[in-house]
PDB file of C-alpha atoms in Angstrom:
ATOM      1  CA  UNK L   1      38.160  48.941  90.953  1.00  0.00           C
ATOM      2  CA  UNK L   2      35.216  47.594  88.735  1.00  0.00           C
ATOM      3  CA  UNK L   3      34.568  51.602  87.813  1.00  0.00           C
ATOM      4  CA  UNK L   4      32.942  52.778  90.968  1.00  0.00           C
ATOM      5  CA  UNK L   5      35.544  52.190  93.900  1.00  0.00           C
ATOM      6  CA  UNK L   6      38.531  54.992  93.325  1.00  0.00           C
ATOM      7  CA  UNK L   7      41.360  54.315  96.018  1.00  0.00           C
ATOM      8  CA  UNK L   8      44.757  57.031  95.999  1.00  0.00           C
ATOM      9  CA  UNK L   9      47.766  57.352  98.110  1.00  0.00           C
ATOM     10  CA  UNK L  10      51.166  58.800  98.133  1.00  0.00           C
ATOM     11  CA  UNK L  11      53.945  58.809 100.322  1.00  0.00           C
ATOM     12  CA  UNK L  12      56.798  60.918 100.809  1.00  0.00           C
ATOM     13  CA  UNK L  13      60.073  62.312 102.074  1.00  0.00           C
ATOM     14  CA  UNK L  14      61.191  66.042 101.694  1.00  0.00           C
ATOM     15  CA  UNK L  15      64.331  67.764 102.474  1.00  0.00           C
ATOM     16  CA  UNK L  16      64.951  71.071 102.157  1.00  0.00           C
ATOM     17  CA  UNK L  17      67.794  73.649 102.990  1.00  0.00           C
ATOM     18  CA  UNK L  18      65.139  76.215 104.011  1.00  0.00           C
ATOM     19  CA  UNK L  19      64.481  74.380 107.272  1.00  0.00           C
ATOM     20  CA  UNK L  20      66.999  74.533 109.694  1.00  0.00           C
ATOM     21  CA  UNK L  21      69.908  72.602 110.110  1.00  0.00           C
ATOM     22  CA  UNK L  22      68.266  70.377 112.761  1.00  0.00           C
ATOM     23  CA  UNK L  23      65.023  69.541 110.769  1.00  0.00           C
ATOM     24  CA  UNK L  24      66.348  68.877 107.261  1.00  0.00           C
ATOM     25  CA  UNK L  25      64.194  65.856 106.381  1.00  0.00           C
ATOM     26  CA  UNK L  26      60.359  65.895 106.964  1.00  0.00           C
ATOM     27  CA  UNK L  27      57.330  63.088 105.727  1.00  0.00           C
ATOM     28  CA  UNK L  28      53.922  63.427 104.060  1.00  0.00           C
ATOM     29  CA  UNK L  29      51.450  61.311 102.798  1.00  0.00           C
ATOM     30  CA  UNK L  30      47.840  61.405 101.488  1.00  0.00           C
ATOM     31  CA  UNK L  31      45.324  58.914 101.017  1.00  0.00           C
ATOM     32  CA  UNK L  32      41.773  59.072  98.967  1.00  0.00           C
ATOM     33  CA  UNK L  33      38.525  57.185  98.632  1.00  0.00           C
ATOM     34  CA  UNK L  34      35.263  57.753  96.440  1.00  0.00           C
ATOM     35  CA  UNK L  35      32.659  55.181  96.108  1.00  0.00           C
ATOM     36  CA  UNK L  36      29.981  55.813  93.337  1.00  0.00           C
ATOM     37  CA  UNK L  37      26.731  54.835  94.859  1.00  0.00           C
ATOM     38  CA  UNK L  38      24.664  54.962  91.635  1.00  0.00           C
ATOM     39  CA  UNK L  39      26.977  52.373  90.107  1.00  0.00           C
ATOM     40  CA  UNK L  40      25.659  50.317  92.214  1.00  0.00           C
ATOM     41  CA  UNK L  41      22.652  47.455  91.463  1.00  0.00           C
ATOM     42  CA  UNK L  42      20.412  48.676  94.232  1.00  0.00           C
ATOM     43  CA  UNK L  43      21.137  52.120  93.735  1.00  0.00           C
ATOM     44  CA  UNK L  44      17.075  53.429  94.161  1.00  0.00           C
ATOM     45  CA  UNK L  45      16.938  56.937  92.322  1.00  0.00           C
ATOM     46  CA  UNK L  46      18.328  56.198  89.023  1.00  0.00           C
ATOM     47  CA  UNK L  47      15.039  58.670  87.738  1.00  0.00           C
ATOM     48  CA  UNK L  48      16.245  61.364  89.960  1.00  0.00           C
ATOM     49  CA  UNK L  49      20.005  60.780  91.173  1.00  0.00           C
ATOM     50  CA  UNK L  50      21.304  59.365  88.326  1.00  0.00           C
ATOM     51  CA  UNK L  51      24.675  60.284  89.655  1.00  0.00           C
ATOM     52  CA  UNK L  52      26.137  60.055  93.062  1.00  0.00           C
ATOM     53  CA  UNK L  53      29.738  59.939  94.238  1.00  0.00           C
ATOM     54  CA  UNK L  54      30.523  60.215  97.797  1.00  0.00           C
ATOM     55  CA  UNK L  55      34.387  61.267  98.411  1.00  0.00           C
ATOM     56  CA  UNK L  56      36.801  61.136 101.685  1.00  0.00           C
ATOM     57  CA  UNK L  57      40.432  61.985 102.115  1.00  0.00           C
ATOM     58  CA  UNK L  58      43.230  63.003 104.226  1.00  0.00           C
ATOM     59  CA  UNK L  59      46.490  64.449 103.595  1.00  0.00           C
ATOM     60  CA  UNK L  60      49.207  66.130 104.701  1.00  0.00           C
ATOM     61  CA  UNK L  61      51.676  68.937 103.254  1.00  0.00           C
ATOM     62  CA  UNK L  62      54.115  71.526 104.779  1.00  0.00           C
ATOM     63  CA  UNK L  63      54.828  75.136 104.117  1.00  0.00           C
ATOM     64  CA  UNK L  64      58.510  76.086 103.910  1.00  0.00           C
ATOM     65  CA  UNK L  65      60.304  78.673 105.757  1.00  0.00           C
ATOM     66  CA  UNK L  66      61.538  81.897 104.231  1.00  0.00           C
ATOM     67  CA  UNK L  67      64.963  81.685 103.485  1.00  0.00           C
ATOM     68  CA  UNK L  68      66.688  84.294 105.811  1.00  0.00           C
ATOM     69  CA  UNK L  69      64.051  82.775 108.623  1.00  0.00           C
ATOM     70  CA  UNK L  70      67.048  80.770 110.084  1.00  0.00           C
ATOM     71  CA  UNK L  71      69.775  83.132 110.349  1.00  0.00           C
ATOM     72  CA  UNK L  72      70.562  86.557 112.092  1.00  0.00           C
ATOM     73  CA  UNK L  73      69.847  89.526 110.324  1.00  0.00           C
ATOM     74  CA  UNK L  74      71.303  93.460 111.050  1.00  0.00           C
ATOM     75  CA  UNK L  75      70.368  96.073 109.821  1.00  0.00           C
ATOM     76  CA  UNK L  76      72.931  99.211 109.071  1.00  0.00           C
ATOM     77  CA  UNK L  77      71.810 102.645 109.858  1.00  0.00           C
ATOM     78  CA  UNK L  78      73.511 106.049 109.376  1.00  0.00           C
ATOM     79  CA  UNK L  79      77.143 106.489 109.615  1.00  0.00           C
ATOM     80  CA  UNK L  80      77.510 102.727 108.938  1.00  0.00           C
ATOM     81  CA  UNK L  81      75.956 101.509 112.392  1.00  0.00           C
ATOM     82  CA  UNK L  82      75.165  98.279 112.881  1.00  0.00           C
ATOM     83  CA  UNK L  83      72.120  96.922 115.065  1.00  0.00           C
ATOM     84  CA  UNK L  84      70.453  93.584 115.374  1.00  0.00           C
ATOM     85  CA  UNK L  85      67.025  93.017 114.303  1.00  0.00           C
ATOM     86  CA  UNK L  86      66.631  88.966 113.230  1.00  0.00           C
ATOM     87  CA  UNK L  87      67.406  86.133 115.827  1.00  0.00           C
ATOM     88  CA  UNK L  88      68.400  83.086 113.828  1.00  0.00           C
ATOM     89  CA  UNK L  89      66.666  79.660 114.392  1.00  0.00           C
ATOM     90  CA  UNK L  90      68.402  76.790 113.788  1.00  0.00           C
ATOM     91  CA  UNK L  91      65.796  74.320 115.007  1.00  0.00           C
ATOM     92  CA  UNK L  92      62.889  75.930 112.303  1.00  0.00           C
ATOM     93  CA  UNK L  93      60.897  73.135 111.326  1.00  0.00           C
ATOM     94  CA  UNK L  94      58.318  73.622 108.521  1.00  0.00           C
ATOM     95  CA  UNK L  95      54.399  74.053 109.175  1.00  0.00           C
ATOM     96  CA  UNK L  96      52.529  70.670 108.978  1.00  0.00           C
ATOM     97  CA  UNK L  97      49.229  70.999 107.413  1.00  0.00           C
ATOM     98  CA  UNK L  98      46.719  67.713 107.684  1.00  0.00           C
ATOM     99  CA  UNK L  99      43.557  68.311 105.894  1.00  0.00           C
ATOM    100  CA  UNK L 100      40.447  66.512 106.336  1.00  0.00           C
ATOM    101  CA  UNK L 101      37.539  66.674 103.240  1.00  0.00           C
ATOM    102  CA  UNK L 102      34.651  64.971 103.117  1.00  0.00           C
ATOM    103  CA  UNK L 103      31.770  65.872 100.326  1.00  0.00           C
ATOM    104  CA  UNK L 104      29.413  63.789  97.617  1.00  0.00           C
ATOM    105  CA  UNK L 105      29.286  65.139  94.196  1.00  0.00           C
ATOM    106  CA  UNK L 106      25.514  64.352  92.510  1.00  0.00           C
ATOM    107  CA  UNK L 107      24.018  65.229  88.981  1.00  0.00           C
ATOM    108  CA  UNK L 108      20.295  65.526  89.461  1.00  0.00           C
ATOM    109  CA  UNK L 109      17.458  64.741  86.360  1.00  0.00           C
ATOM    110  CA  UNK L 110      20.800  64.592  83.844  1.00  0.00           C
ATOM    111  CA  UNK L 111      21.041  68.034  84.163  1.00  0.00           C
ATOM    112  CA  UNK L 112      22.199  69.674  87.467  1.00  0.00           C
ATOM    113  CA  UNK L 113      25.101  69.134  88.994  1.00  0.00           C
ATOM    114  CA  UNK L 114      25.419  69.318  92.718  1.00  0.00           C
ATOM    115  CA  UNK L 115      28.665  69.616  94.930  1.00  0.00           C
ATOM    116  CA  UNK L 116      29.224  69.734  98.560  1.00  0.00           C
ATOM    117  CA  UNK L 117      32.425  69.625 100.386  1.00  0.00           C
ATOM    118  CA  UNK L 118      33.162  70.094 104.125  1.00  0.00           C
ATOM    119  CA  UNK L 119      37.026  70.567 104.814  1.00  0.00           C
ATOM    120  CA  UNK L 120      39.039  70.878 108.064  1.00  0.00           C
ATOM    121  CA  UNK L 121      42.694  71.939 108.124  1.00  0.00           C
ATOM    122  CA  UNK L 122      44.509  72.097 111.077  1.00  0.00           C
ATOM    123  CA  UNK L 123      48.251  73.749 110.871  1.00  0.00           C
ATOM    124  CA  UNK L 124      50.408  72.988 113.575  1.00  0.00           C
ATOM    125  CA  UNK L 125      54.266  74.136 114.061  1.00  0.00           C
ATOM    126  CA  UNK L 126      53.082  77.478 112.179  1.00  0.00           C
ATOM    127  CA  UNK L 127      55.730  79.639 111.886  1.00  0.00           C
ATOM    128  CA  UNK L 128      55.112  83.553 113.273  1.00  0.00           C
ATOM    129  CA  UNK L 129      57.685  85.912 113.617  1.00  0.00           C
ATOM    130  CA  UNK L 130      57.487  86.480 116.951  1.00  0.00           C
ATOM    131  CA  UNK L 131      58.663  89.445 119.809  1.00  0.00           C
ATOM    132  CA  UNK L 132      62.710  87.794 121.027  1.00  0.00           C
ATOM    133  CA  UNK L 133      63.549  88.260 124.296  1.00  0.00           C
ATOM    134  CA  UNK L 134      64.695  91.787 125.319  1.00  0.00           C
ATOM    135  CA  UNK L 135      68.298  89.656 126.789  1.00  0.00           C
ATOM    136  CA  UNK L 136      68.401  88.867 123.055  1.00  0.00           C
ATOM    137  CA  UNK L 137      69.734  92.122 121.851  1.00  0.00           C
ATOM    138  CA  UNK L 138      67.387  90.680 118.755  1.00  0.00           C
ATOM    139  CA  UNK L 139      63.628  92.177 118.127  1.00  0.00           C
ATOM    140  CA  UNK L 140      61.962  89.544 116.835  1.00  0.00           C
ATOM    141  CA  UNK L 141      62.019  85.693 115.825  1.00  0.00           C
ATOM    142  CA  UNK L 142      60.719  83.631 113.353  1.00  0.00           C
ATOM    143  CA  UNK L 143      59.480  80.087 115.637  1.00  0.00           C
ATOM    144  CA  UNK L 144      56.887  77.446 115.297  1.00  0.00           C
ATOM    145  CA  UNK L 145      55.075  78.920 117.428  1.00  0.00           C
ATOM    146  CA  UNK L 146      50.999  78.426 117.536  1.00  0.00           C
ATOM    147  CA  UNK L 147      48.064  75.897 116.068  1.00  0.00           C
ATOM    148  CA  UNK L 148      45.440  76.783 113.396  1.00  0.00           C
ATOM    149  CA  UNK L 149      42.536  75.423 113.178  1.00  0.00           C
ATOM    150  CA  UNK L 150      40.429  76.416 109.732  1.00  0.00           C
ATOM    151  CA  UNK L 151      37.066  74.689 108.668  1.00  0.00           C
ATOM    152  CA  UNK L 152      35.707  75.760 105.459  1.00  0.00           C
ATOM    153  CA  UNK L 153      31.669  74.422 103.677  1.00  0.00           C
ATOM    154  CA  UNK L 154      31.432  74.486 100.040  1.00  0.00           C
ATOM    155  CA  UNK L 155      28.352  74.149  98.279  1.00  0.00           C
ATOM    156  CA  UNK L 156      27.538  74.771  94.602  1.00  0.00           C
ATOM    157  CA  UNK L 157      24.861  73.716  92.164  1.00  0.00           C
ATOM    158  CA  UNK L 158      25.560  73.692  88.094  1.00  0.00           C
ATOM    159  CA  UNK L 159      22.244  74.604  86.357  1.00  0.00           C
ATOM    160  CA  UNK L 160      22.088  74.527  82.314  1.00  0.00           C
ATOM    161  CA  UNK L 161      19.074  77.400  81.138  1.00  0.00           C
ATOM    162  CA  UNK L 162      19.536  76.712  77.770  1.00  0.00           C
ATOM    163  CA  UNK L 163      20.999  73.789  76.399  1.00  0.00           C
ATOM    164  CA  UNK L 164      20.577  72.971  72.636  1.00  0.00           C
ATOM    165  CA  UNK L 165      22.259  72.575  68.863  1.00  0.00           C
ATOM    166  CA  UNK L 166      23.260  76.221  68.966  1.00  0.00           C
ATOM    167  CA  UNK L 167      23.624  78.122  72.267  1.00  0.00           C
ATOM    168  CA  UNK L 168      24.647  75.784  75.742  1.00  0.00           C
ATOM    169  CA  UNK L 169      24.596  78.289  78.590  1.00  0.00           C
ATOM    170  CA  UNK L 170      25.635  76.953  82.198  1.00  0.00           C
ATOM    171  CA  UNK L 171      25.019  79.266  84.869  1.00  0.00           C
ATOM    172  CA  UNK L 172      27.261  78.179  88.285  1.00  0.00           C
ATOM    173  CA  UNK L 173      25.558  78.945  91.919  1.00  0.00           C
ATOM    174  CA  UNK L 174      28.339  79.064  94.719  1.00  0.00           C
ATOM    175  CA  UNK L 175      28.183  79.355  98.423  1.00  0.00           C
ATOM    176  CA  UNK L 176      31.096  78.958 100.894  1.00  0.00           C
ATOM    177  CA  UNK L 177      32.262  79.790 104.349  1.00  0.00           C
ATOM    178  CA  UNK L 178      35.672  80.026 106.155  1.00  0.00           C
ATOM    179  CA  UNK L 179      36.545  80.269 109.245  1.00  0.00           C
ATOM    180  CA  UNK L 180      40.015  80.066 110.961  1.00  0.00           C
ATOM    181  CA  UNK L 181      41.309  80.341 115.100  1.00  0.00           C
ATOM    182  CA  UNK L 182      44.520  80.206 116.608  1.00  0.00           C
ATOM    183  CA  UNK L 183      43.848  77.104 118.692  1.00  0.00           C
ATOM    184  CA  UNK L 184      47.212  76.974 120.532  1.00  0.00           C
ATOM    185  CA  UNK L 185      50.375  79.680 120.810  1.00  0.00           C
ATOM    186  CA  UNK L 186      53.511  78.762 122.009  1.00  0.00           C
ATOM    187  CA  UNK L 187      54.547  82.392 123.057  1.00  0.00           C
ATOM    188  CA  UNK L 188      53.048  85.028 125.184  1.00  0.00           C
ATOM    189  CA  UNK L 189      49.734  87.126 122.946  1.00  0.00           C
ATOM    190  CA  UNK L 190      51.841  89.749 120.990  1.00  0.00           C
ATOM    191  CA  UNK L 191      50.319  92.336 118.665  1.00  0.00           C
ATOM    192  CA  UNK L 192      51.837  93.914 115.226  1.00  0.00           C
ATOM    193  CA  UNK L 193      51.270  97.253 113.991  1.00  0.00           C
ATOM    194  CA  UNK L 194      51.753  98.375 110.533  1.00  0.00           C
ATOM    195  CA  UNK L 195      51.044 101.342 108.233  1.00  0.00           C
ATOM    196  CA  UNK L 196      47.448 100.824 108.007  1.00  0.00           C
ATOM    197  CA  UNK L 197      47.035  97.724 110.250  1.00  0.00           C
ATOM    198  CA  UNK L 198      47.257  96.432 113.739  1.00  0.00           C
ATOM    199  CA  UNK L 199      47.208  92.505 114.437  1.00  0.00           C
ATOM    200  CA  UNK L 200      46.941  90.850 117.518  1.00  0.00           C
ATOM    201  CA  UNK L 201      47.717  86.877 118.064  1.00  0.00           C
ATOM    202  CA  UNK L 202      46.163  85.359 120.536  1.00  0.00           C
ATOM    203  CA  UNK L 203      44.460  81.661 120.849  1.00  0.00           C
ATOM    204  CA  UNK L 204      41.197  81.782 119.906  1.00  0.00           C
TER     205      UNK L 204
END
């Protein structure tokens, strides 16, 4: 709207075989907004700023299960022996992601460009593979079974050394940092171990 107010959202409806049969149908949406501030009559640092763009959004998306995450799974030893090793869930819904960003984009002097983003995404309904109950007869399960919280700060600056009729060389300066905590699990803290590895879930 009049080149400087940007406005963006979607709606929508997935289904998908891959969850299970109780949680077929799930609905995301996203909505955007970026307002350029030098666009604007009063804007003060045209000399300096002569770009600015501040930016917000929220969204949300899902991740789908595997495909055998839903049903029982055996495996068959020597001899042709048969023992369980997947419990099936039926009730599998996918992982809901909603991400919050917030960040400003500026080019400074007509020549460097500046970028800063802040982002939170918080997963809930994540799906883990988790230790079944021993009355079972299964070892593990795939559930929804924890919340994770991730926050990541992005900052980078474009700066052109040489710029003219014959050589333009732009030279990209990055910094960013992620971290990520199980805020919430469903199930009791389990560990898994494997060749090289040993994880442990647990909130926080």
């Amino acid at each position: 709207y009049k080149g400087k107010y940007i406005f963006d959202a979607v709606y929508r409806q997935d289904g998908s075989s891959l969850f299970g049969s109780e949680e077929r149908w799930h609905a995301y949406s996203r909505g955007s907004m970026a307002w350029r501030l030098s666009d604007e009559g009063w804007w003060p640092l045209k000399g300096s700023v002569n770009d600015m763009k501040l930016r917000a959004s929220v969204g949300t998306a899902g991740g789908r299960p595997g495909f055998n995450y839903q049903y029982e799974t055996f495996n068959i030893g020597a001899g042709g022996t048969i023992s369980s090793n997947q419990l099936g869930n039926r009730f599998l819904k996918p992982e809901n992601t909603t991400e919050t960003e917030l960040g400003f984009d500026a080019e400074l002097f007509n020549k460097y460009g500046l970028n800063v983003t802040y982002a939170k995404d918080v997963t809930e309904d994540q799906m883990l593979e988790v230790p079944s109950s021993a009355s079972s007869g299964f070892s593990t399960q795939w559930r929804n079974a924890g919340t994770v919280e991730n926050k990541t700060y992005e900052v980078s600056l474009n700066v052109p050394p040489i710029t003219n009729r014959d050589v333009v060389w732009t030279t990209r300066l990055a910094y960013d940092r992620n971290r990520a905590f199980i805020t919430k699990l469903d199930v009791p803290p389990f560990t898994r171990t494997t060749s090289n590895s040993r994880f442990e879930f647990r909130e926080g």
